Coordinates of C-alpha atoms and ligand atoms in Angstrom, one line a residue:
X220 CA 113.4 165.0 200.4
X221 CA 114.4 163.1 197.1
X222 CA 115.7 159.5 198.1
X223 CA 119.7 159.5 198.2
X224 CA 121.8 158.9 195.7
X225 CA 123.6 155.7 196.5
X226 CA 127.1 155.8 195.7
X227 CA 129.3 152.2 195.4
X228 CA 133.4 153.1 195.9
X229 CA 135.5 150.2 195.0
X230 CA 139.2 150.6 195.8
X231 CA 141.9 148.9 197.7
X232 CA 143.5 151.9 199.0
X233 CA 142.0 152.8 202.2
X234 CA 143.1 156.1 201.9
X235 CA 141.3 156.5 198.7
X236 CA 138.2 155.4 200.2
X237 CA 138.0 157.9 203.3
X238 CA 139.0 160.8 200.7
X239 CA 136.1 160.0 198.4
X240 CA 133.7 159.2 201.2
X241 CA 134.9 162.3 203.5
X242 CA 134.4 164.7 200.1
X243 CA 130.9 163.4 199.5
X244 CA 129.7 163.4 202.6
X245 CA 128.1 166.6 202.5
X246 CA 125.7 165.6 199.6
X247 CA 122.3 163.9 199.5
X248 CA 124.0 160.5 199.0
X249 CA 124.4 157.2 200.7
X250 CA 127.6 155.5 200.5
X251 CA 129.1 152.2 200.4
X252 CA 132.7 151.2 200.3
X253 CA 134.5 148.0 199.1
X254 CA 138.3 147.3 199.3
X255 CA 138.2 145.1 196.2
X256 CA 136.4 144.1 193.3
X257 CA 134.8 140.7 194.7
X258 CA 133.4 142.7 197.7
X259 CA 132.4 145.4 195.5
X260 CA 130.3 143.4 193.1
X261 CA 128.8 141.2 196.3
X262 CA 127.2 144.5 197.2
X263 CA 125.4 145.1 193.9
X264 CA 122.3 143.1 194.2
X265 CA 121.7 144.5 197.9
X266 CA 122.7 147.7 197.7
X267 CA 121.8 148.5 194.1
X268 CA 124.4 151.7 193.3
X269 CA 123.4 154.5 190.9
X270 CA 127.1 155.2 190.7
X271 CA 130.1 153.2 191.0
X272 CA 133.7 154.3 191.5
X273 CA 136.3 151.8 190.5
X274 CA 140.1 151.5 190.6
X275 CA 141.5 150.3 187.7
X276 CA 144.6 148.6 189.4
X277 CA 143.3 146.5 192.1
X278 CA 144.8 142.8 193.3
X279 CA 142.4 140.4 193.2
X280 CA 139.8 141.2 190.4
X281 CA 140.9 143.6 188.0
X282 CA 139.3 147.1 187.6
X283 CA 138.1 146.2 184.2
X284 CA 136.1 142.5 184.8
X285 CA 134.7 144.8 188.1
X286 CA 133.5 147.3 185.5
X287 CA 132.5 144.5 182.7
X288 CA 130.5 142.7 185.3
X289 CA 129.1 146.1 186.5
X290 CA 127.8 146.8 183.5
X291 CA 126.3 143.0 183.0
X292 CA 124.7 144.1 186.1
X293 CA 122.8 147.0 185.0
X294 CA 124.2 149.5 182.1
X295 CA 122.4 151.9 183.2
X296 CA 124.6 152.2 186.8
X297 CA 127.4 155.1 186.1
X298 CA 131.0 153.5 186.3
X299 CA 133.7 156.4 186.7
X300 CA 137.3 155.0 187.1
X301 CA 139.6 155.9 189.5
X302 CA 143.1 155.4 188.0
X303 CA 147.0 156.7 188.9
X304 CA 148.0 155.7 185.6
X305 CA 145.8 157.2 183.2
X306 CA 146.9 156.3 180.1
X307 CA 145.1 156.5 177.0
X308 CA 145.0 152.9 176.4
X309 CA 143.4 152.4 179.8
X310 CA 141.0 155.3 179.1
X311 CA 139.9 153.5 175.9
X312 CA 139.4 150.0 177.2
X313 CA 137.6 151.3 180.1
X314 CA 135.7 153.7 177.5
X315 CA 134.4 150.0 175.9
X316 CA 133.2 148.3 178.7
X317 CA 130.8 151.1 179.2
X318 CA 132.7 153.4 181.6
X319 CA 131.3 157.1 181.8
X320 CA 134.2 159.0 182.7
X321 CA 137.7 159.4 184.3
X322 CA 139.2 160.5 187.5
X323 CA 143.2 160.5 187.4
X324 CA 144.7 160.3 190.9
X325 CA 145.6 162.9 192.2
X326 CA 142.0 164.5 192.3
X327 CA 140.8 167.7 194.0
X328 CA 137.4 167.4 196.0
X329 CA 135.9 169.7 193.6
X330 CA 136.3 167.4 190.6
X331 CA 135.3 164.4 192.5
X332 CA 132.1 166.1 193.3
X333 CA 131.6 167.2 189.5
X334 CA 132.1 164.6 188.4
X335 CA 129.6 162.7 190.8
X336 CA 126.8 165.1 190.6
X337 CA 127.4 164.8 186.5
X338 CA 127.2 161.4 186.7
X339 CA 124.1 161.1 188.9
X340 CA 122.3 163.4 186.0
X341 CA 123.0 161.4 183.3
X342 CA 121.7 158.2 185.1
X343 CA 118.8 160.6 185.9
X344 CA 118.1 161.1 182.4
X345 CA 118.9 157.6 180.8
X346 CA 116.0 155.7 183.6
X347 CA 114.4 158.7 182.4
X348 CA 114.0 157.8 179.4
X349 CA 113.8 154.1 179.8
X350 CA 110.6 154.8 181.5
X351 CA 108.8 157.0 179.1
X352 CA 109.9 154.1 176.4
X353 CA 108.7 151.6 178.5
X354 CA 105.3 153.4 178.7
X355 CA 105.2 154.8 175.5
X356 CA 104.9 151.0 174.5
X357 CA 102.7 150.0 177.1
X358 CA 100.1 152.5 176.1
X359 CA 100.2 151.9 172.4
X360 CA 99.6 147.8 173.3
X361 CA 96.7 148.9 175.5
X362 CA 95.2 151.5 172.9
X363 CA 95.8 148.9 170.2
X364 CA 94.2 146.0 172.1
X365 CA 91.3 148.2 173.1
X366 CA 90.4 149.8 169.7
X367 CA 91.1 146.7 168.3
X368 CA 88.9 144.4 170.1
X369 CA 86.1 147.3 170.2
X370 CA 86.0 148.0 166.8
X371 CA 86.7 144.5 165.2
X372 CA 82.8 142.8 165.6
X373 CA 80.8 146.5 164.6
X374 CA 83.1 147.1 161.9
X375 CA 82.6 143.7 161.2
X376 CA 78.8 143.5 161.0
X377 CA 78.7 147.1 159.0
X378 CA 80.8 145.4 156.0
X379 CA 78.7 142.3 156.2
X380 CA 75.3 144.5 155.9
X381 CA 77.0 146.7 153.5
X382 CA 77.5 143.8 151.1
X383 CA 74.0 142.3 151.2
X384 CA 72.5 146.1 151.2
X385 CA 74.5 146.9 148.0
X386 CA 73.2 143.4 146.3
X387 CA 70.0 143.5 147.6
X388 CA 69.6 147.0 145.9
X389 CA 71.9 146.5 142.6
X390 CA 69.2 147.1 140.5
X391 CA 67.3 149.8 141.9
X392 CA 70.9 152.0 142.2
X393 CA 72.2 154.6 140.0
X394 CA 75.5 154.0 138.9
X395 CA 76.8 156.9 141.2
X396 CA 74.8 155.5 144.1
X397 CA 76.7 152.3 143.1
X398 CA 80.1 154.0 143.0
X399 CA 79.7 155.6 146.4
X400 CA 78.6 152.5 147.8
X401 CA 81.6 150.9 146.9
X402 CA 83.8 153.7 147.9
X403 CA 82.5 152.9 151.1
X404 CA 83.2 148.9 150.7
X405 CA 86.7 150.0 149.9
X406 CA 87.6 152.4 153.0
X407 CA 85.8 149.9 155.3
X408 CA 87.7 147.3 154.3
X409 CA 91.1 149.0 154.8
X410 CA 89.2 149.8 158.4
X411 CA 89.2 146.2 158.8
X412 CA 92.2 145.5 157.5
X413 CA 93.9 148.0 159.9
X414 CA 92.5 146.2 163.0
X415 CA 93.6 142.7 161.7
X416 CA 96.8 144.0 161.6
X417 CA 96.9 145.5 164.8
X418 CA 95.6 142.5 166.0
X419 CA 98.3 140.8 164.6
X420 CA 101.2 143.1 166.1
X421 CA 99.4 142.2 169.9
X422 CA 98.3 139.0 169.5
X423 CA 101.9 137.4 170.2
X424 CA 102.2 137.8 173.6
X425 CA 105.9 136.7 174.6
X426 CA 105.5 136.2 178.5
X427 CA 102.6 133.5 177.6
X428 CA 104.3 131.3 174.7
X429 CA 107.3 130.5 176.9
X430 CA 105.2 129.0 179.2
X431 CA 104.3 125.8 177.0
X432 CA 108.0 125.3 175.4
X433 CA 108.7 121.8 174.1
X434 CA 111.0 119.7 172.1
X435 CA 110.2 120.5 168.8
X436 CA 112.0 119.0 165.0
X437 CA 113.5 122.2 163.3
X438 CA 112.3 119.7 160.0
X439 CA 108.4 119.9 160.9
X440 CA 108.6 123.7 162.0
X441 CA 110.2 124.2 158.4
X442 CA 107.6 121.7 156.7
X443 CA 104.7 123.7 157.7
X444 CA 105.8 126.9 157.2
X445 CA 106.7 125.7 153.3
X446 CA 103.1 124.4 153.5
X447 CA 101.7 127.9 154.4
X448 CA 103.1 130.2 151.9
X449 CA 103.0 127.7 149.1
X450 CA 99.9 129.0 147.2
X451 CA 101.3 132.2 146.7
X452 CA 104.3 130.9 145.4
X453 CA 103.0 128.2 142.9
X454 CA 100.8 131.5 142.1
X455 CA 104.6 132.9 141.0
X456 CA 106.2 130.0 139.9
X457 CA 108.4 130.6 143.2
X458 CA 109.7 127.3 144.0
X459 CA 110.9 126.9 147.8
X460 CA 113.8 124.2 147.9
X461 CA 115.0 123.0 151.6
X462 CA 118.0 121.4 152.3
X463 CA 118.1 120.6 155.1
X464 CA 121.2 118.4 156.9
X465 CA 120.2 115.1 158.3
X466 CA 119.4 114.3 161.8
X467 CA 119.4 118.0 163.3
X468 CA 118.4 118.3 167.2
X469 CA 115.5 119.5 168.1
X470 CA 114.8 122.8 169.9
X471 CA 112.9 123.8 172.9
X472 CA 109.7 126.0 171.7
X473 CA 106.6 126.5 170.9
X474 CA 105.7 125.2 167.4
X475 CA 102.9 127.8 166.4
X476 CA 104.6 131.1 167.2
X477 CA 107.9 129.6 165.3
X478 CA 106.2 128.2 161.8
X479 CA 104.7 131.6 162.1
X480 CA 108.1 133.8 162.4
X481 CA 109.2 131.6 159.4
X482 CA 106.1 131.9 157.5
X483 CA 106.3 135.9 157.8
X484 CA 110.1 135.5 156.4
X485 CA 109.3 133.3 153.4
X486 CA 106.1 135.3 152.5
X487 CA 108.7 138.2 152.1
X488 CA 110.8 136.1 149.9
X489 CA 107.8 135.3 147.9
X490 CA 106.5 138.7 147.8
X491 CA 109.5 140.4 147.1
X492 CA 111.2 137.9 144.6
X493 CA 110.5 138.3 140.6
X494 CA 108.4 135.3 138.7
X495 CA 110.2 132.1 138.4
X496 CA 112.7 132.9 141.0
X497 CA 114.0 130.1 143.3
X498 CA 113.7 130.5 147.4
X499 CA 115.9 128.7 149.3
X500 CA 115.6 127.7 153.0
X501 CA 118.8 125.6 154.6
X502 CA 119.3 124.5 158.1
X503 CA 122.3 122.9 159.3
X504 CA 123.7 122.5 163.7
X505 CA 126.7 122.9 165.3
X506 CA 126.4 121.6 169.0
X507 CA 124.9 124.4 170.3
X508 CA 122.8 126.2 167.9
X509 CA 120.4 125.5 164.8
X510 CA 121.4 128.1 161.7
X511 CA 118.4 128.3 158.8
X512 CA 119.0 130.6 156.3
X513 CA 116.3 131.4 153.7
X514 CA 117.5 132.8 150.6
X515 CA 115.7 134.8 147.9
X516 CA 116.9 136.2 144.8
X517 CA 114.6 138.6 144.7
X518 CA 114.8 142.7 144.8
X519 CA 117.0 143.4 147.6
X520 CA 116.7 145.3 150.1
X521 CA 118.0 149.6 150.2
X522 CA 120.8 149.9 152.6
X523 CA 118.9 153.1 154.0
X524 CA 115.7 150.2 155.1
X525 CA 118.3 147.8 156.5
X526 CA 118.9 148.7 159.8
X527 CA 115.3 149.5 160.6
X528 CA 113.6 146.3 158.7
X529 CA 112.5 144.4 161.7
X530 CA 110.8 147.4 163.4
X531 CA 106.7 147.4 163.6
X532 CA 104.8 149.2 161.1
X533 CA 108.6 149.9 158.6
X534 CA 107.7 148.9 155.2
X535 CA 110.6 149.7 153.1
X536 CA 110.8 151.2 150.0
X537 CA 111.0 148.6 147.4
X538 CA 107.4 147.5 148.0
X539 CA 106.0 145.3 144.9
X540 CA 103.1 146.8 143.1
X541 CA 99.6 145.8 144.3
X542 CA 101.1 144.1 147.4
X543 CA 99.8 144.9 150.7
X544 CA 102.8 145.8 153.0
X545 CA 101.9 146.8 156.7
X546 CA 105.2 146.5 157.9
X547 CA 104.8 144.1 160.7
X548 CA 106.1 140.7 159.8
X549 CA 109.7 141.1 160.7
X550 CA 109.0 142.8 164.1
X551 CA 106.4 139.9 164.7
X552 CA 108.7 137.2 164.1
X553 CA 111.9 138.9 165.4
X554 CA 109.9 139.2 168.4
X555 CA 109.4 135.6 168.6
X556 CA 113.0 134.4 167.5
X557 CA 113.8 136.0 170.8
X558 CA 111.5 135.0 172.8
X559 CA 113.4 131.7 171.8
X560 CA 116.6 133.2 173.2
X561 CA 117.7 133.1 169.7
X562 CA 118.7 135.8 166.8
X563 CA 117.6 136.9 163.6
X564 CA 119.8 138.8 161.1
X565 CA 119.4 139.6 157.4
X566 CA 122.1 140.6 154.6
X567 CA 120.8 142.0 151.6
X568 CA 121.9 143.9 148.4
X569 CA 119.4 145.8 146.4
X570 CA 118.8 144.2 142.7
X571 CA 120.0 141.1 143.9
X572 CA 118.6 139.5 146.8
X573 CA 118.1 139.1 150.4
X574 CA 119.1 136.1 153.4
X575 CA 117.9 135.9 156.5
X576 CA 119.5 133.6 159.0
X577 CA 117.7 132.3 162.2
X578 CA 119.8 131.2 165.1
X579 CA 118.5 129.0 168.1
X580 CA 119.9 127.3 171.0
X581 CA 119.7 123.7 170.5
X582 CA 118.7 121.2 173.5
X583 CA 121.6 119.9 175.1
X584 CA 121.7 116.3 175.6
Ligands
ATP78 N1 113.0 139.1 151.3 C1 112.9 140.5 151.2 N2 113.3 141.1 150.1 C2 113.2 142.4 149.9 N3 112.8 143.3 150.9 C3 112.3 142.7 152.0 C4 112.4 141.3 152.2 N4 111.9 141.0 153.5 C5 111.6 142.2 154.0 N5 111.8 143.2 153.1 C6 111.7 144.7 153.4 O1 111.5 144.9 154.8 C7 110.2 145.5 155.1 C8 109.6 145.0 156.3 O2 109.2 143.7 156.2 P1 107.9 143.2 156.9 O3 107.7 141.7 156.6 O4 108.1 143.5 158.4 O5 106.7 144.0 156.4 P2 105.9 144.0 155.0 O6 106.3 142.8 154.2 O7 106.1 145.3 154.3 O8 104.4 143.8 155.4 P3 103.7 142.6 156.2 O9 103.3 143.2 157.5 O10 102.5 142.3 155.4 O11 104.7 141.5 156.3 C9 109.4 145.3 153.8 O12 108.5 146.4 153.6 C10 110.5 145.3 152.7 O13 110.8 146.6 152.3
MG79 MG1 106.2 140.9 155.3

């Protein structure tokens, strides 16, 4: 038999309680009652509900931090509110904090047990889901890590022995011989190529670079990332200007992962910005956080690519001519930023120029 649902009733009424638990008795369920909300959200860790039913109008705690704090707990747990005064304003606000349905009192048993057994497929469905996605990922970091690593040394030693073949014979080749050959120069490099940036995607593993966070100067982070991407953009007359304010605090990281996620964002602004155009990175504090912003006047970015910019392998659609773009940056150094607990967020109009802001949690002192 399928494990039992486990069913969480939160309610002060007693009443109320021994209706709900009497009606659903008769299904596959396990069942737990709580007279108010600070009992009720004791039980969560231990008893780990798949549904929860909640008065709204309790004393103590009210019905909506029980179903707030539910819902901190795990979103995926289906709330349904039990309420005697269901008004639409209630219905909304219980709507927002995540709330799957409504159960006005008086109830029949019928609709308590539709309700319920509706519930219980939804939740089915959502962890469902959750676990495909989970392994959906999982598989495509495996297959990438393995195909990657394979392939990356053979590949490798076939371009290397392609270029000294295709010298050693320049003379002796016809000039279609030499035109194949370096068709095959060409798709072998993409080959390569490909893996490097597969390699790329994997090769910032989140779970390791917490483990050697330390106090790091926002200023230095910023100083080498400049560093990095200012070839190409001397190459375009580019000029990156910091300002940064003086004396900011430092943050707890790990320095190579974050000049990197900075790096990727101001080799967009590089790539993306016109000749002689001016890139700006600024980073000021409040007493929490560290803001930068770095500015480009560049091309812009199409409102139809914004929302999905920071996904791997989404190149949008204003890609520079002759510029490679794999579409991994962003994802790479959103990844990062979060691994940081912090945020990245960009706003952008097309023609005109895009700013990405990075936010991270200062040290407190
Ligand atoms: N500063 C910018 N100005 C305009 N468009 C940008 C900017 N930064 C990012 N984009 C858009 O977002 C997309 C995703 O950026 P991302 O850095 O992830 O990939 P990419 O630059 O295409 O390739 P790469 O993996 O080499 O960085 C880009 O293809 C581009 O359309
Ligand atoms: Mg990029």
């Amino acid at each position: 038999m399928a494990e039992k649902a486990r069913i969480l009733i939160i309610d002060d009424e007693e009443i109320v309680r021994d209706s709900c638990t009497q009606i659903l008795a008769k299904g596959n369920y396990e069942i737990l009652t709580a007279s108010n909300g600070k009992d009720g959200l004791a039980l969560l860790e231990e008893f780990q509900p798949d549904l929860a039913l909640v008065d709204l109008k309790m004393p103590g705690i009210s019905g909506f931090e029980v179903l707030e704090q539910i819902h901190a707990y795990d979103p995926t747990i289906v709330a349904i509110v039990i309420t005697g005064f269901a008004t639409v304003a209630s219905a909304v606000e219980a709507m927002k904090k995540g709330t799957y349905d409504f159960l006005p009192k008086p109830f029949t048993p019928d609709e308590l047990r539709m309700l319920v057994r509706r519930g219980l497929e939804r939740r089915k469905l959502v962890l469902e889901t959750i676990r495909l996605r989970k392994e959906k990922e999982l598989l495509r970091e495996h297959f990438a890590a393995i195909v990657s690593h394979e392939l990356k040394s053979p590949l490798g030693a076939v371009q290397q022995n392609l270029f000294v073949l295709a010298d050693d014979l320049a003379e002796k080749m016809t000039e279609e011989q030499k035109e194949k050959v370096s068709r095959l120069q060409g798709r072998i490099g993409d080959l390569v190529e490909l893996i490097n940036t597969w390699l790329r995607v994997i090769s910032v593993d989140i779970s390791k670079i917490r483990d050697d966070f330390k106090p790091l100067s926002i200023e230095t982070v910023i100083t080498k990332a400049v560093e990095n991407v200012e070839p190409q953009a001397i190459r375009k007359d580019n000029e990156i200007k910091p300002k940064l304010s003086a004396s900011l605090p430092k943050v707890s990281g790990n320095e190579g992962t974050l000049v990197e996620a900075i790096v990727n964002i101001l080799n967009n602004a590089v790539k993306y910005s016109r000749i002689g155009e001016k890139i700006e990175i600024e980073a000021e504090s409040d007493h929490s956080h560290i803001s930068m912003h770095i500015t480009d006047s560049g091309v812009g970015i199409a409102a139809e690519d914004l929302p999905h910019i920071f996904e791997d392998f989404y190149s949008g659609k204003t890609r520079p001519k002759g510029e490679r773009s794999s579409g991994v940056g962003l994802g790479i150094s959103k990844r990062i930023i979060e691994a940081h607990d912090g945020k990245i967020s960009v706003k952008s109009k097309l023609g005109e120029g895009s700013s990405f802001t990075i936010r991270l949690p200062v040290i407190k002192t």
